[in-house]
Rosetta silent file (secondary structure, phi, psi, omega in degrees, C-alpha in Angstrom):
SEQUENCE: MLRFTLLSFATGWLLIILIAATGHLTWDNKLLWGPLALFMLSTMLGLTGFEDDEHRAPLLLLAALSFGSALVYPLFYLFFVFGMGGH
SCORE:     score description
SCORE:     0.000 S_00000001
   1 L     0.000  -49.359 -171.563   -4.226   -8.668  -17.870 S_00000001
   2 H   -74.096  -42.433  162.312   -6.975  -10.109  -19.965 S_00000001
   3 H   -44.523  -52.834 -175.171   -7.067  -13.334  -17.741 S_00000001
   4 H   -79.560   -5.775  172.512   -7.321  -11.439  -14.348 S_00000001
   5 H   -87.318  -37.082  178.432  -10.052   -9.245  -15.873 S_00000001
   6 H   -88.565  -20.347  173.799  -11.986  -11.923  -16.973 S_00000001
   7 H   -73.097  -35.345  167.407  -11.267  -13.965  -13.987 S_00000001
   8 H   -61.719  -51.649 -178.300  -12.722  -11.105  -11.702 S_00000001
   9 H   -60.357  -40.064 -169.533  -15.895  -10.638  -13.859 S_00000001
  10 H   -91.788  -27.502  161.331  -16.620  -14.005  -13.773 S_00000001
  11 H   -71.899   -8.584  166.888  -16.291  -14.550  -10.156 S_00000001
  12 H   -73.594  -28.354  173.294  -18.174  -11.678   -9.328 S_00000001
  13 H   -77.609  -31.603  173.917  -21.033  -13.292  -11.315 S_00000001
  14 H   -70.719  -48.549 -167.554  -20.410  -16.794   -9.800 S_00000001
  15 H   -65.450  -47.994  160.162  -20.440  -15.155   -6.283 S_00000001
  16 H   -31.218  -56.493 -154.429  -24.148  -13.757   -7.164 S_00000001
  17 H   -78.312  -51.711  179.663  -25.439  -16.879   -8.469 S_00000001
  18 H   -50.473  -68.118  174.558  -23.788  -18.459   -5.199 S_00000001
  19 H   -42.994  -46.567 -168.637  -25.425  -16.078   -2.884 S_00000001
  20 H   -69.819  -49.827 -154.455  -28.958  -16.251   -4.501 S_00000001
  21 H   -88.277  -11.748  167.758  -29.013  -19.964   -4.873 S_00000001
  22 L   -96.147    5.109  169.542  -27.916  -20.662   -0.677 S_00000001
  23 L    83.331    6.319 -175.913  -30.560  -18.283    0.238 S_00000001
  24 L   -99.955   40.205  177.772  -28.339  -15.663    2.117 S_00000001
  25 L   -91.995   84.554  179.570  -29.841  -12.769    0.775 S_00000001
  26 L  -103.999  154.104 -179.750  -30.014  -10.631    4.030 S_00000001
  27 L   -65.367  -54.031 -170.319  -29.886   -6.970    4.474 S_00000001
  28 L   -97.338   42.911 -178.121  -26.673   -7.500    6.669 S_00000001
  29 L   -80.398   93.156 -174.457  -24.771  -10.103    4.546 S_00000001
  30 H   -71.136  -15.652  179.919  -21.239   -8.795    4.215 S_00000001
  31 H   -59.548  -21.284 -173.957  -20.558  -11.186    0.957 S_00000001
  32 H   -79.531    1.259  166.537  -22.927   -9.111   -0.852 S_00000001
  33 H   -72.179  -23.675 -173.014  -19.979   -6.359   -1.270 S_00000001
  34 H   -33.766  -67.852 -166.545  -18.072   -9.294   -2.946 S_00000001
  35 H   -68.975  -28.230 -162.490  -19.494   -8.864   -6.554 S_00000001
  36 H   -67.022  -44.793 -178.142  -19.502   -5.135   -6.522 S_00000001
  37 H   -57.327  -35.866 -173.977  -16.048   -4.988   -5.463 S_00000001
  38 H   -68.239  -36.213 -174.623  -15.276   -7.805   -8.001 S_00000001
  39 H   -66.969  -53.404 -164.047  -17.159   -5.744  -10.874 S_00000001
  40 H   -66.350  -50.823  176.357  -15.299   -2.536  -10.039 S_00000001
  41 H   -43.260  -42.004 -162.067  -11.986   -4.592   -9.911 S_00000001
  42 H   -77.655  -47.901 -175.005  -12.667   -6.072  -13.307 S_00000001
  43 H   -61.968  -54.849  165.564  -13.677   -2.421  -14.824 S_00000001
  44 H   -39.703  -47.686  170.970  -10.128   -1.131  -13.737 S_00000001
  45 H   -60.218  -56.995 -171.342   -8.263   -3.872  -14.978 S_00000001
  46 H   -61.170  -48.439 -172.953  -10.115   -3.693  -18.361 S_00000001
  47 L  -100.323   30.616  179.049   -9.265    0.038  -18.667 S_00000001
  48 L  -103.893  -30.578 -179.996   -5.777   -0.129  -17.367 S_00000001
  49 L   -79.679   31.459  179.579   -5.056   -2.674  -20.378 S_00000001
  50 L   -84.171  -21.365  161.422   -5.957    0.199  -22.743 S_00000001
  51 L   -56.124  -24.125 -175.714   -2.186    0.398  -23.917 S_00000001
  52 L   -89.794  124.192 -172.935   -2.082   -3.393  -24.919 S_00000001
  53 L  -106.713   -2.937  155.981   -2.685   -3.344  -28.266 S_00000001
  54 L   -49.203  -54.122 -159.105   -2.876   -7.219  -28.660 S_00000001
  55 L  -122.560   28.639 -166.012   -6.144   -7.468  -26.193 S_00000001
  56 H   -71.543  -40.878 -167.410   -7.487   -3.762  -26.257 S_00000001
  57 H   -82.013  -41.981  158.963  -10.913   -4.577  -27.560 S_00000001
  58 H   -23.318  -57.934 -170.524  -11.390   -7.819  -25.245 S_00000001
  59 H   -62.637  -47.644  173.497  -10.266   -5.671  -22.368 S_00000001
  60 H   -61.561  -46.181  169.985  -12.242   -2.969  -23.070 S_00000001
  61 H   -54.296  -69.092 -176.790  -15.652   -5.037  -23.961 S_00000001
  62 H   -38.190  -50.956 -178.587  -14.936   -6.591  -20.319 S_00000001
  63 H   -70.925  -14.948  152.392  -14.526   -3.361  -18.860 S_00000001
  64 H   -60.557  -56.288  158.189  -17.859   -2.328  -20.304 S_00000001
  65 H   -34.681  -66.680 -175.254  -19.536   -5.577  -19.298 S_00000001
  66 H   -62.271  -34.957 -177.666  -18.253   -5.177  -15.645 S_00000001
  67 H   -65.294  -48.121  175.664  -19.150   -1.653  -15.441 S_00000001
  68 H   -67.653  -40.945  169.996  -22.733   -2.444  -16.392 S_00000001
  69 H   -39.786  -51.169  156.360  -22.740   -5.065  -14.455 S_00000001
  70 H   -41.501  -49.211 -171.024  -21.968   -2.997  -11.519 S_00000001
  71 H   -78.282  -41.923  163.425  -24.690   -0.705  -12.312 S_00000001
  72 H   -30.281  -46.781 -148.691  -27.072   -3.689  -12.443 S_00000001
  73 H   -64.358  -80.504 -168.362  -26.169   -5.178   -9.428 S_00000001
  74 H   -31.964  -46.229  163.519  -27.930   -3.088   -7.236 S_00000001
  75 H   -45.821  -48.778 -179.090  -31.295   -3.238   -8.987 S_00000001
  76 H   -73.389  -35.660  167.463  -30.803   -7.028   -8.712 S_00000001
  77 H   -43.490  -69.941 -173.043  -29.974   -6.569   -4.668 S_00000001
  78 H   -45.720  -61.677 -164.784  -32.994   -4.370   -4.086 S_00000001
  79 H   -51.995  -47.146 -155.288  -35.566   -6.652   -6.244 S_00000001
  80 H   -83.330  -27.922 -175.696  -34.414   -9.871   -4.702 S_00000001
  81 H   -88.827  -63.382 -168.714  -33.841   -8.627   -0.710 S_00000001
  82 H   -68.138  -53.639 -171.711  -36.747   -6.326   -0.589 S_00000001
  83 H   -68.586  -47.706 -171.522  -39.202   -7.551   -3.347 S_00000001
  84 H   -96.806  -27.411  178.820  -38.793  -11.756   -2.678 S_00000001
  85 H   -84.237  -29.550  178.278  -37.616  -11.564    0.807 S_00000001
  86 L    96.371   -2.401  179.678  -39.775   -9.278    2.413 S_00000001
  87 L   -78.619    0.000    0.000  -37.310   -7.442    4.508 S_00000001
């Protein structure tokens, strides 16, 4: 469970960096839903691992980081699309 949680969290951030680096920050880009879905998947996977005694602390930490990233992502999106892109 820890591996899948970490993988979805890292993939979400990698997708954000990839979209920003390629310059595809447009309003109608369907890939922009990907990081949010991956962050929420990581949050849910982290919270479902609450019963795992061995990996409880890292799973809950990843769940909190993923939820925080899901909250910060719309601010990133609005700043770069509207502030930097002029759309």
